[in-house]
Each structure stands twice: as C-alpha cells, then as structure tokens.
mmCIF file of C-alpha atoms in Angstrom:
data_model
loop_
_atom_site.group_PDB
_atom_site.id
_atom_site.type_symbol
_atom_site.label_atom_id
_atom_site.label_comp_id
_atom_site.label_asym_id
_atom_site.label_seq_id
_atom_site.Cartn_x
_atom_site.Cartn_y
_atom_site.Cartn_z
ATOM 1 C CA MET R 1 16.701 5.986 -9.766
ATOM 2 C CA LYS R 2 13.474 6.511 -11.695
ATOM 3 C CA LYS R 3 10.617 7.413 -9.386
ATOM 4 C CA LEU R 4 8.133 4.606 -10.086
ATOM 5 C CA GLY R 5 8.342 1.465 -7.934
ATOM 6 C CA PHE R 6 6.532 -1.822 -8.600
ATOM 7 C CA GLY R 7 4.627 -2.782 -5.457
ATOM 8 C CA LEU R 8 4.213 -6.556 -5.299
ATOM 9 C CA MET R 9 1.186 -6.234 -3.035
ATOM 10 C CA ARG R 10 -1.829 -6.398 -5.348
ATOM 11 C CA MET R 11 -0.554 -8.677 -8.098
ATOM 12 C CA PRO R 12 -2.946 -10.309 -10.596
ATOM 13 C CA GLN R 13 -4.598 -13.499 -9.363
ATOM 14 C CA LEU R 14 -5.682 -16.639 -11.179
ATOM 15 C CA ASP R 15 -8.325 -17.250 -8.511
ATOM 16 C CA LYS R 16 -9.890 -13.911 -7.577
ATOM 17 C CA THR R 17 -10.871 -15.256 -4.155
ATOM 18 C CA ASN R 18 -7.343 -16.446 -3.322
ATOM 19 C CA ALA R 19 -4.754 -13.667 -3.083
ATOM 20 C CA ALA R 20 -1.914 -16.218 -2.959
ATOM 21 C CA ASP R 21 -2.857 -17.714 -6.331
ATOM 22 C CA VAL R 22 -0.760 -15.207 -8.266
ATOM 23 C CA ASP R 23 -0.686 -15.114 -12.060
ATOM 24 C CA VAL R 24 3.102 -15.420 -12.127
ATOM 25 C CA GLU R 25 3.366 -15.421 -15.918
ATOM 26 C CA GLN R 26 1.546 -12.107 -16.137
ATOM 27 C CA VAL R 27 3.742 -10.649 -13.388
ATOM 28 C CA LYS R 28 6.832 -11.742 -15.355
ATOM 29 C CA LYS R 29 5.574 -9.826 -18.391
ATOM 30 C CA MET R 30 4.844 -6.800 -16.210
ATOM 31 C CA ALA R 31 8.308 -6.942 -14.649
ATOM 32 C CA ASP R 32 9.890 -7.209 -18.106
ATOM 33 C CA MET R 33 8.001 -4.118 -19.294
ATOM 34 C CA PHE R 34 9.073 -2.294 -16.137
ATOM 35 C CA MET R 35 12.756 -3.210 -16.484
ATOM 36 C CA GLU R 36 12.867 -2.492 -20.221
ATOM 37 C CA LYS R 37 11.903 1.114 -19.485
ATOM 38 C CA GLY R 38 14.756 1.494 -17.004
ATOM 39 C CA PHE R 39 12.731 1.106 -13.795
ATOM 40 C CA ASN R 40 14.113 -1.371 -11.259
ATOM 41 C CA TYR R 41 12.600 -0.855 -7.774
ATOM 42 C CA PHE R 42 10.444 -3.765 -6.512
ATOM 43 C CA ASP R 43 8.718 -3.746 -3.133
ATOM 44 C CA THR R 44 7.483 -6.871 -1.357
ATOM 45 C CA ALA R 45 6.698 -8.035 2.190
ATOM 46 C CA LEU R 46 6.070 -11.264 4.043
ATOM 47 C CA MET R 47 2.269 -10.946 4.102
ATOM 48 C CA TYR R 48 1.587 -9.474 0.664
ATOM 49 C CA ASN R 49 -0.657 -11.409 -1.717
ATOM 50 C CA GLY R 50 -1.596 -13.953 0.930
ATOM 51 C CA SER R 51 2.071 -14.359 1.974
ATOM 52 C CA ALA R 52 3.045 -15.392 -1.570
ATOM 53 C CA SER R 53 4.713 -12.151 -2.653
ATOM 54 C CA GLU R 54 8.303 -12.870 -1.629
ATOM 55 C CA ALA R 55 8.254 -16.274 -3.337
ATOM 56 C CA VAL R 56 6.868 -14.632 -6.476
ATOM 57 C CA ALA R 57 9.726 -12.126 -6.355
ATOM 58 C CA LYS R 58 12.128 -15.059 -6.622
ATOM 59 C CA LYS R 59 10.337 -16.512 -9.654
ATOM 60 C CA VAL R 60 9.994 -13.164 -11.378
ATOM 61 C CA LEU R 61 13.306 -11.517 -10.480
ATOM 62 C CA THR R 62 16.121 -13.469 -8.861
ATOM 63 C CA GLU R 63 15.669 -16.524 -11.081
ATOM 64 C CA ARG R 64 15.512 -14.418 -14.253
ATOM 65 C CA TYR R 65 17.673 -11.314 -13.832
ATOM 66 C CA PRO R 66 21.240 -10.596 -12.636
ATOM 67 C CA ARG R 67 21.067 -9.565 -8.978
ATOM 68 C CA ASP R 68 22.634 -6.157 -9.572
ATOM 69 C CA SER R 69 20.053 -5.270 -12.251
ATOM 70 C CA PHE R 70 17.122 -4.775 -9.871
ATOM 71 C CA THR R 71 16.437 -3.218 -6.484
ATOM 72 C CA LEU R 72 14.479 -5.314 -3.981
ATOM 73 C CA ALA R 73 12.830 -4.100 -0.788
ATOM 74 C CA THR R 74 11.085 -6.174 1.858
ATOM 75 C CA LYS R 75 10.071 -5.760 5.479
ATOM 76 C CA LEU R 76 10.096 -7.081 9.046
ATOM 77 C CA HIS R 77 6.585 -7.127 10.518
ATOM 78 C CA ALA R 78 6.069 -7.644 14.257
ATOM 79 C CA GLY R 79 2.925 -9.676 13.702
ATOM 80 C CA PHE R 80 5.032 -12.694 12.739
ATOM 81 C CA PHE R 81 7.470 -13.022 15.653
ATOM 82 C CA ASN R 82 7.493 -12.776 19.427
ATOM 83 C CA SER R 83 11.162 -13.236 20.306
ATOM 84 C CA VAL R 84 14.616 -12.273 19.091
ATOM 85 C CA GLU R 85 15.097 -15.836 17.863
ATOM 86 C CA GLU R 86 11.878 -15.753 15.838
ATOM 87 C CA ARG R 87 12.801 -12.306 14.501
ATOM 88 C CA ASN R 88 16.118 -13.650 13.232
ATOM 89 C CA LYS R 89 14.434 -16.660 11.626
ATOM 90 C CA ILE R 90 12.015 -14.377 9.791
ATOM 91 C CA PHE R 91 14.911 -12.495 8.222
ATOM 92 C CA GLU R 92 16.772 -15.676 7.317
ATOM 93 C CA GLY R 93 13.583 -17.099 5.831
ATOM 94 C CA GLN R 94 13.059 -13.995 3.702
ATOM 95 C CA LEU R 95 16.570 -14.287 2.264
ATOM 96 C CA GLU R 96 15.872 -17.909 1.402
ATOM 97 C CA LYS R 97 12.366 -17.316 0.057
ATOM 98 C CA THR R 98 13.429 -14.480 -2.259
ATOM 99 C CA GLY R 99 16.787 -16.010 -3.167
ATOM 100 C CA ALA R 100 18.076 -12.441 -3.191
ATOM 101 C CA GLY R 101 21.302 -12.902 -1.197
ATOM 102 C CA TYR R 102 20.783 -9.424 0.265
ATOM 103 C CA PHE R 103 18.092 -6.752 0.350
ATOM 104 C CA ASP R 104 18.694 -3.350 -1.199
ATOM 105 C CA TYR R 105 16.119 -1.796 1.139
ATOM 106 C CA TYR R 106 14.901 -3.413 4.339
ATOM 107 C CA LEU R 107 12.194 -1.883 6.495
ATOM 108 C CA VAL R 108 10.826 -2.216 9.980
ATOM 109 C CA HIS R 109 7.246 -2.637 8.819
ATOM 110 C CA GLY R 110 4.127 -0.618 9.620
ATOM 111 C CA VAL R 111 5.409 1.255 12.663
ATOM 112 C CA GLU R 112 2.623 2.813 14.709
ATOM 113 C CA ALA R 113 1.933 3.501 18.383
ATOM 114 C CA ASP R 114 0.594 0.037 19.281
ATOM 115 C CA MET R 115 3.352 -1.829 17.420
ATOM 116 C CA TYR R 116 6.279 0.418 18.346
ATOM 117 C CA PRO R 117 6.798 -0.973 21.897
ATOM 118 C CA LYS R 118 7.243 -4.478 20.484
ATOM 119 C CA TYR R 119 9.754 -3.269 17.930
ATOM 120 C CA GLU R 120 11.609 -1.550 20.767
ATOM 121 C CA LYS R 121 11.481 -4.544 23.097
ATOM 122 C CA LEU R 122 12.959 -6.813 20.423
ATOM 123 C CA ASP R 123 15.467 -4.163 19.279
ATOM 124 C CA CYS R 124 14.310 -4.293 15.675
ATOM 125 C CA PHE R 125 15.702 -0.974 14.476
ATOM 126 C CA ASN R 126 19.201 -1.882 15.630
ATOM 127 C CA PHE R 127 18.746 -5.388 14.218
ATOM 128 C CA VAL R 128 18.170 -3.961 10.733
ATOM 129 C CA LEU R 129 21.220 -1.723 11.121
ATOM 130 C CA GLU R 130 23.261 -4.788 12.148
ATOM 131 C CA GLN R 131 22.206 -6.568 8.959
ATOM 132 C CA LYS R 132 23.377 -3.524 7.043
ATOM 133 C CA ALA R 133 26.777 -3.744 8.732
ATOM 134 C CA LYS R 134 26.975 -7.394 7.612
ATOM 135 C CA GLY R 135 26.182 -6.456 4.015
ATOM 136 C CA LEU R 136 22.845 -8.287 4.039
ATOM 137 C CA VAL R 137 20.970 -4.988 3.832
ATOM 138 C CA LYS R 138 22.124 -2.044 1.730
ATOM 139 C CA HIS R 139 19.734 0.593 3.088
ATOM 140 C CA ALA R 140 17.877 0.524 6.424
ATOM 141 C CA GLY R 141 14.573 2.273 7.032
ATOM 142 C CA PHE R 142 10.978 1.819 8.150
ATOM 143 C CA SER R 143 7.409 2.277 6.980
ATOM 144 C CA PHE R 144 5.166 4.358 9.180
ATOM 145 C CA HIS R 145 1.442 4.815 9.931
ATOM 146 C CA ASP R 146 0.909 7.216 12.817
ATOM 147 C CA THR R 147 1.334 10.773 14.073
ATOM 148 C CA PRO R 148 4.042 13.243 13.085
ATOM 149 C CA GLU R 149 5.038 13.448 16.746
ATOM 150 C CA LEU R 150 5.848 9.737 16.924
ATOM 151 C CA LEU R 151 7.687 9.903 13.602
ATOM 152 C CA ASP R 152 9.815 12.755 14.905
ATOM 153 C CA GLU R 153 10.568 10.770 18.060
ATOM 154 C CA ILE R 154 11.716 7.712 16.115
ATOM 155 C CA LEU R 155 13.840 9.631 13.612
ATOM 156 C CA THR R 156 15.470 11.505 16.495
ATOM 157 C CA LYS R 157 16.239 8.285 18.374
ATOM 158 C CA TYR R 158 17.444 6.389 15.290
ATOM 159 C CA PRO R 159 19.277 8.918 13.097
ATOM 160 C CA ASP R 160 20.990 6.081 11.193
ATOM 161 C CA MET R 161 17.691 5.029 9.655
ATOM 162 C CA GLU R 162 18.272 6.128 6.077
ATOM 163 C CA PHE R 163 14.755 6.552 4.702
ATOM 164 C CA VAL R 164 11.103 6.428 5.664
ATOM 165 C CA GLN R 165 8.122 5.026 3.763
ATOM 166 C CA LEU R 166 4.930 7.055 4.172
ATOM 167 C CA GLN R 167 1.352 6.956 2.943
ATOM 168 C CA ILE R 168 1.049 10.053 0.797
ATOM 169 C CA ASN R 169 -1.699 10.993 -1.628
ATOM 170 C CA TYR R 170 -3.805 14.042 -2.337
ATOM 171 C CA LEU R 171 -6.849 12.553 -0.588
ATOM 172 C CA ASP R 172 -4.969 11.966 2.691
ATOM 173 C CA TRP R 173 -2.844 15.117 2.506
ATOM 174 C CA GLU R 174 -4.769 16.838 5.315
ATOM 175 C CA SER R 175 -6.303 13.702 6.867
ATOM 176 C CA PRO R 176 -6.463 13.832 10.694
ATOM 177 C CA TRP R 177 -5.903 10.041 10.695
ATOM 178 C CA VAL R 178 -3.188 9.544 8.093
ATOM 179 C CA HIS R 179 -1.318 12.857 8.552
ATOM 180 C CA SER R 180 0.217 12.699 5.070
ATOM 181 C CA ARG R 181 1.431 16.295 4.897
ATOM 182 C CA GLU R 182 2.595 16.508 8.508
ATOM 183 C CA CYS R 183 4.577 13.254 8.360
ATOM 184 C CA TYR R 184 6.054 14.284 5.032
ATOM 185 C CA GLU R 185 7.268 17.522 6.601
ATOM 186 C CA VAL R 186 8.837 15.671 9.554
ATOM 187 C CA ALA R 187 10.771 13.422 7.160
ATOM 188 C CA LEU R 188 12.023 16.494 5.300
ATOM 189 C CA LYS R 189 13.075 18.083 8.578
ATOM 190 C CA HIS R 190 15.272 15.053 9.284
ATOM 191 C CA ASN R 191 16.603 15.036 5.701
ATOM 192 C CA LYS R 192 15.295 11.518 5.064
ATOM 193 C CA PRO R 193 14.432 10.390 1.538
ATOM 194 C CA ILE R 194 10.786 9.358 1.274
ATOM 195 C CA ILE R 195 9.291 6.298 -0.370
ATOM 196 C CA VAL R 196 5.582 6.782 -1.008
ATOM 197 C CA MET R 197 3.066 3.998 -0.449
ATOM 198 C CA GLU R 198 -0.646 4.083 -1.302
ATOM 199 C CA PRO R 199 -0.399 6.985 -3.783
ATOM 200 C CA VAL R 200 -3.663 5.785 -5.382
ATOM 201 C CA LYS R 201 -5.100 4.732 -2.000
ATOM 202 C CA GLY R 202 -5.745 1.123 -2.940
ATOM 203 C CA GLY R 203 -7.434 2.099 -6.213
ATOM 204 C CA THR R 204 -9.723 4.725 -4.693
ATOM 205 C CA LEU R 205 -8.007 7.471 -6.701
ATOM 206 C CA ALA R 206 -8.267 5.478 -9.920
ATOM 207 C CA ASN R 207 -12.040 5.176 -9.651
ATOM 208 C CA VAL R 208 -13.213 8.595 -8.540
ATOM 209 C CA PRO R 209 -16.725 10.106 -8.626
ATOM 210 C CA GLU R 210 -17.853 11.429 -11.998
ATOM 211 C CA ALA R 211 -17.525 15.072 -10.933
ATOM 212 C CA ALA R 212 -13.891 14.574 -9.890
ATOM 213 C CA GLU R 213 -13.064 12.672 -13.068
ATOM 214 C CA LYS R 214 -14.554 15.499 -15.106
ATOM 215 C CA LEU R 215 -12.126 17.964 -13.506
ATOM 216 C CA PHE R 216 -9.142 15.897 -14.587
ATOM 217 C CA LYS R 217 -10.429 15.043 -18.065
ATOM 218 C CA GLU R 218 -11.300 18.654 -18.905
ATOM 219 C CA HIS R 219 -7.720 19.632 -18.077
ATOM 220 C CA SER R 220 -5.894 16.672 -19.686
ATOM 221 C CA PRO R 221 -8.184 14.320 -21.627
ATOM 222 C CA GLU R 222 -5.314 11.980 -22.525
ATOM 223 C CA MET R 223 -4.187 11.360 -18.925
ATOM 224 C CA SER R 224 -5.686 8.570 -16.790
ATOM 225 C CA VAL R 225 -7.337 9.473 -13.504
ATOM 226 C CA SER R 226 -4.784 7.462 -11.528
ATOM 227 C CA SER R 227 -1.900 9.311 -13.201
ATOM 228 C CA TRP R 228 -2.862 12.436 -11.286
ATOM 229 C CA ALA R 229 -2.454 10.637 -7.966
ATOM 230 C CA ILE R 230 0.933 9.114 -8.765
ATOM 231 C CA ARG R 231 2.300 12.337 -10.275
ATOM 232 C CA PHE R 232 1.071 14.274 -7.228
ATOM 233 C CA ALA R 233 3.254 12.125 -4.967
ATOM 234 C CA ALA R 234 6.186 12.008 -7.390
ATOM 235 C CA SER R 235 6.183 15.806 -7.700
ATOM 236 C CA LEU R 236 6.927 16.343 -4.013
ATOM 237 C CA PRO R 237 10.517 17.357 -3.159
ATOM 238 C CA GLY R 238 12.322 14.668 -1.192
ATOM 239 C CA VAL R 239 10.323 11.779 -2.665
ATOM 240 C CA MET R 240 12.663 9.071 -3.947
ATOM 241 C CA VAL R 241 10.208 6.411 -5.164
ATOM 242 C CA VAL R 242 6.428 6.174 -5.551
ATOM 243 C CA LEU R 243 5.140 2.620 -5.201
ATOM 244 C CA SER R 244 2.264 1.479 -7.361
ATOM 245 C CA GLY R 245 0.611 -1.872 -6.632
ATOM 246 C CA MET R 246 -0.128 -2.676 -10.259
ATOM 247 C CA SER R 247 -2.615 -5.506 -10.768
ATOM 248 C CA ASP R 248 -2.446 -6.104 -14.505
ATOM 249 C CA ILE R 249 -0.515 -5.305 -17.667
ATOM 250 C CA GLU R 250 -2.786 -2.387 -18.583
ATOM 251 C CA GLN R 251 -2.044 -0.657 -15.270
ATOM 252 C CA MET R 252 1.667 -1.199 -15.873
ATOM 253 C CA ARG R 253 1.424 0.200 -19.402
ATOM 254 C CA ASP R 254 -0.472 3.273 -18.189
ATOM 255 C CA ASN R 255 1.990 4.003 -15.356
ATOM 256 C CA LEU R 256 4.992 3.667 -17.629
ATOM 257 C CA SER R 257 3.438 5.998 -20.203
ATOM 258 C CA TYR R 258 3.687 9.060 -17.952
ATOM 259 C CA MET R 259 6.372 8.067 -15.430
ATOM 260 C CA ASP R 260 9.022 7.294 -18.054
ATOM 261 C CA ASP R 261 9.435 11.050 -18.500
ATOM 262 C CA MET R 262 7.483 12.342 -15.532
ATOM 263 C CA LYS R 263 6.340 15.945 -15.636
ATOM 264 C CA PRO R 264 5.815 17.395 -12.121
ATOM 265 C CA LEU R 265 2.422 18.894 -11.411
ATOM 266 C CA THR R 266 2.057 22.646 -11.621
ATOM 267 C CA GLU R 267 0.547 24.604 -8.742
ATOM 268 C CA GLU R 268 -2.682 24.840 -10.745
ATOM 269 C CA GLU R 269 -2.736 21.042 -11.173
ATOM 270 C CA LYS R 270 -2.070 20.451 -7.471
ATOM 271 C CA ALA R 271 -5.042 22.696 -6.669
ATOM 272 C CA LEU R 272 -7.129 20.580 -9.036
ATOM 273 C CA CYS R 273 -6.161 17.461 -7.055
ATOM 274 C CA PHE R 274 -7.287 19.049 -3.799
ATOM 275 C CA LYS R 275 -10.568 20.098 -5.401
ATOM 276 C CA ALA R 276 -11.087 16.497 -6.507
ATOM 277 C CA ALA R 277 -10.264 15.357 -2.958
ATOM 278 C CA ASP R 278 -13.130 17.453 -1.595
ATOM 279 C CA ILE R 279 -15.514 15.772 -4.014
ATOM 280 C CA ILE R 280 -14.246 12.271 -3.188
ATOM 281 C CA ASN R 281 -14.318 12.827 0.569
ATOM 282 C CA SER R 282 -17.942 13.893 0.326
ATOM 283 C CA GLN R 283 -18.900 10.541 -1.228
ATOM 284 C CA ILE R 284 -16.600 7.834 0.141
ATOM 285 C CA ALA R 285 -18.194 5.708 2.855
ATOM 286 C CA VAL R 286 -15.238 3.656 4.171
ATOM 287 C CA PRO R 287 -11.705 4.902 3.301
ATOM 288 C CA CYS R 288 -10.233 1.383 3.097
ATOM 289 C CA THR R 289 -7.125 0.900 0.920
ATOM 290 C CA GLY R 290 -7.548 -2.874 0.559
ATOM 291 C CA CYS R 291 -4.172 -3.682 2.132
ATOM 292 C CA SER R 292 -5.732 -6.804 3.766
ATOM 293 C CA TYR R 293 -3.693 -6.552 6.963
ATOM 294 C CA CYS R 294 -6.998 -7.019 8.779
ATOM 295 C CA THR R 295 -7.819 -10.384 7.224
ATOM 296 C CA GLU R 296 -4.700 -12.362 8.203
ATOM 297 C CA GLY R 297 -5.848 -13.047 11.761
ATOM 298 C CA CYS R 298 -9.615 -12.724 11.432
ATOM 299 C CA PRO R 299 -11.078 -15.709 13.329
ATOM 300 C CA GLU R 300 -14.238 -15.617 11.183
ATOM 301 C CA HIS R 301 -12.353 -15.359 7.874
ATOM 302 C CA ILE R 302 -14.317 -12.264 6.837
ATOM 303 C CA ALA R 303 -13.393 -10.674 3.485
ATOM 304 C CA ILE R 304 -13.257 -7.213 5.032
ATOM 305 C CA PRO R 305 -11.641 -5.177 2.193
ATOM 306 C CA GLN R 306 -13.815 -6.808 -0.465
ATOM 307 C CA TYR R 307 -16.985 -6.071 1.496
ATOM 308 C CA PHE R 308 -15.950 -2.450 2.022
ATOM 309 C CA SER R 309 -15.223 -2.089 -1.695
ATOM 310 C CA LEU R 310 -18.696 -3.358 -2.596
ATOM 311 C CA TYR R 311 -20.268 -1.125 0.022
ATOM 312 C CA ASN R 312 -18.397 1.952 -1.210
ATOM 313 C CA GLU R 313 -19.558 1.307 -4.768
ATOM 314 C CA ASP R 314 -23.161 0.991 -3.629
ATOM 315 C CA MET R 315 -22.988 4.151 -1.535
ATOM 316 C CA ARG R 316 -22.092 6.076 -4.707
ATOM 317 C CA GLU R 317 -25.148 4.673 -6.507
ATOM 318 C CA ARG R 318 -28.649 6.176 -6.595
ATOM 319 C CA LEU R 319 -30.052 3.253 -4.616
ATOM 320 C CA ASP R 320 -33.316 5.092 -4.060
ATOM 321 C CA GLU R 321 -33.854 4.827 -7.824
ATOM 322 C CA LYS R 322 -32.190 1.467 -8.563
ATOM 323 C CA GLY R 323 -33.159 -0.426 -5.437
ATOM 324 C CA TRP R 324 -30.692 -3.195 -6.301
ATOM 325 C CA THR R 325 -27.148 -3.453 -7.655
ATOM 326 C CA VAL R 326 -25.012 -6.360 -8.817
ATOM 327 C CA ASN R 327 -23.030 -6.017 -5.600
ATOM 328 C CA TYR R 328 -25.814 -7.800 -3.718
ATOM 329 C CA THR R 329 -25.001 -10.834 -5.851
ATOM 330 C CA ASN R 330 -21.259 -10.235 -5.508
ATOM 331 C CA TYR R 331 -21.671 -10.154 -1.732
ATOM 332 C CA ASP R 332 -23.492 -13.509 -1.782
ATOM 333 C CA ILE R 333 -20.750 -15.022 -3.969
ATOM 334 C CA LEU R 334 -18.091 -13.942 -1.477
ATOM 335 C CA ASN R 335 -20.192 -15.417 1.338
ATOM 336 C CA ASN R 336 -19.701 -18.856 -0.210
ATOM 337 C CA LYS R 337 -15.993 -18.716 0.622
ATOM 338 C CA PHE R 338 -15.651 -16.147 3.397
ATOM 339 C CA GLY R 339 -17.482 -15.231 6.572
ATOM 340 C CA LYS R 340 -20.342 -12.754 6.299
ATOM 341 C CA ALA R 341 -20.033 -9.228 7.665
ATOM 342 C CA SER R 342 -22.602 -10.267 10.281
ATOM 343 C CA ASP R 343 -20.240 -13.033 11.492
ATOM 344 C CA CYS R 344 -17.970 -10.428 13.116
ATOM 345 C CA ILE R 345 -17.466 -11.216 16.823
ATOM 346 C CA SER R 346 -15.989 -7.777 17.617
ATOM 347 C CA CYS R 347 -12.671 -9.215 18.785
ATOM 348 C CA GLY R 348 -10.846 -6.094 17.566
ATOM 349 C CA GLN R 349 -7.937 -7.933 15.926
ATOM 350 C CA CYS R 350 -8.605 -6.158 12.635
ATOM 351 C CA GLU R 351 -8.699 -2.678 14.156
ATOM 352 C CA SER R 352 -5.431 -3.292 16.020
ATOM 353 C CA VAL R 353 -3.513 -3.720 12.745
ATOM 354 C CA CYS R 354 -5.395 -1.343 10.410
ATOM 355 C CA PRO R 355 -2.955 1.276 9.055
ATOM 356 C CA GLN R 356 -5.882 3.599 8.345
ATOM 357 C CA HIS R 357 -7.199 3.323 11.939
ATOM 358 C CA LEU R 358 -10.685 2.524 10.651
ATOM 359 C CA SER R 359 -13.628 1.591 12.844
ATOM 360 C CA ILE R 360 -13.858 -1.766 11.090
ATOM 361 C CA ILE R 361 -16.309 -3.351 13.513
ATOM 362 C CA ASP R 362 -18.838 -0.521 13.168
ATOM 363 C CA ASN R 363 -18.412 -0.441 9.401
ATOM 364 C CA LEU R 364 -18.985 -4.194 9.138
ATOM 365 C CA LYS R 365 -22.289 -3.644 10.939
ATOM 366 C CA LYS R 366 -23.245 -1.117 8.228
ATOM 367 C CA VAL R 367 -22.248 -3.577 5.507
ATOM 368 C CA SER R 368 -24.268 -6.313 7.185
ATOM 369 C CA GLU R 369 -27.324 -4.085 7.476
ATOM 370 C CA HIS R 370 -27.017 -2.978 3.851
ATOM 371 C CA TYR R 371 -26.661 -6.432 2.299
ATOM 372 C CA GLY R 372 -28.993 -8.111 4.764
ATOM 373 C CA LYS R 373 -31.978 -6.289 3.377
#
C-alpha cells in the first residue's frame, strides 16, 4: 500500500459556511487523480463534513469504482449512540450510507479517557472484532487521543486490535497534550501498524510563520511547506498510511507530486522540522486543528474552529502597526450565520470532545475580546 491516504474530512465546499455542502464533482476529480497514481486508501467517518462524508464516499467511490479497487475506512463514534441497539444501527446505517458492503478498516473512534468507559460499557472493541469475524470488517482498530499509559492499557487488553490511528506531526512530537512521540512508541512496542492523522495539523503546518518557511525553502525551494509535514510522518518506521484531508485539486496535485515516490527525511531534515516547530510554537495562539468535533453539539451554534483560525492569523500580524485586519470583517460575516464567540454559555460540551484538550471556553473569551474592540 502506498503511504498517502485521502482523508474525507475537509473536502471542498460549494457553500463555505456549510460543511455538508460538498463539491462532489471536484472530489470525484480528486479521487480519480489519487487512484490513477496507484493510491487507494480513503478515510471517512459519520460526522465528517457536517455528517455528509460517508454519503459522498458512495457517490465518489462505490458508485464509480469496483469495490476491490479501493480501500475504505470509517469509524464508530460514541457520541452517536447510547445503547447496544443504537450502536448496531449506526454500523448498519454506515454500510447502507456508503454502499460499501464491507469496510476494509473499521475503527472505534477518538478513544480517550472520558470516552473509553462508554466504549467499554457497550463492548465496542469486541463488537468491531465480531464484525470482522462476519466478514463485514477486514481490519479492526481504533483512533486514539490520550496518554501513552492509556494506549498501552488498551492494546494490552485488546491484542486482536490490528492497528492504531494516532495524531503524529513534528509540531506535536513532544507535546505534553498530544503525546505524539510517546504514543507512537507504545504502538511500536505492541507491533501495531500506525495510521497517521493530522500530519499537517489541520493546515497549521501548511501555513507556517515566515521564519519557519524560510528554513524549508532554503533547503528545498521546490518542495511545498506542507510536504515536510507529511514526509515527516511517512518517514517514521511502522507507519502504514498518512492521511491528508485535502480540500482542493491543487492540494491533491501537490501531495501526489512527492508521495508518488516518497523520499524519507534525512536526520538533518528531521532536525529542520523540529527547528521549525520551535518557531511555530512561539507564535501560535490556539493549537486548533479544525476537526469541528466541538461544533456538532454546541447549543449556541458557535463557529469555534473558524474563529480560532481568524484569531491565530491576527495574532501573527503586527496589529500594533496595522490596527485592523480583514479578519474583523470575516468575523462579522460569520456572525451572520453562527453564534458569536461572546455567546458561549460555558456548558463545556466542546471541551469534553476536543481531541486536542484545548481550553475552548477561555480561548473563546480571548476571541470575543479581540473582535469586540
């Protein structure tokens, strides 16, 4: 299997304020480019792109390609069921929605300390293994967002889980919240193949500060900034697939240009990535990846990832000199459709599902103060 996977999480949209309004025709072209180069791993989930991703997978893949020509992965997320019966219906619904007949890779989704007891109570790990025994799942695994200790506990208890999906990138490699390196090492210890998610950290590592970009461009002027992030993850021993949530044809073209014949990073190049990480960490205000898990149940319908993206851009600007940026206007435009940052009622729903364990409530207060001036 080639190491680049197409993440159907941040697909192009016809309406930029509606994640579910996917530009299906553009995604078809992207999938065709992907398949023509010999890549075939597609990753979806129930809630991706405003819960439209699995249906798009049917339009793009199962209705257009022989089933054995592509590899499809999707996931079981505890936020959508509260009983064994509801769990089973979710799985049956995913088979119907994708039209796939079976899933090549099926994951218990977003396992972390708060969610793990529910997965245990409803026997979700064994449920996935049962679907494998029936032939409805080819490979059983889980995606994970927590400590290396919990990962070790789960892999010890469920040795039949065949793979683990981890957030790995050079910015999070030594993060005390994400534990990229430590979780990677636990997976290696258990001899589990690794699927990498968020290698570009929701676009953060494609749009780096000027000083970090200069490091990369001086070394390899022809390589895109994001290529360094994806090749960093793909160069790690034990990594099977690196998922990239490509949002347009140009991103697809760029990824294919260097992943078709991927050259692993040298030790010197890895050191360059870590030097860039120091620069980025010194300037990033809110390390949000834009996964949008937080928005699904927000009672005030606040566009949390979009607001954090605007805020991060402004925090990199010389606001003492400019005094104003276009993001003040962009914030007002978003306010016409979504709740303001100041509308937050501090219910904590967002923080309970954030894979990055961000202090979303406090950060929304900063956003509100910034754009309320």
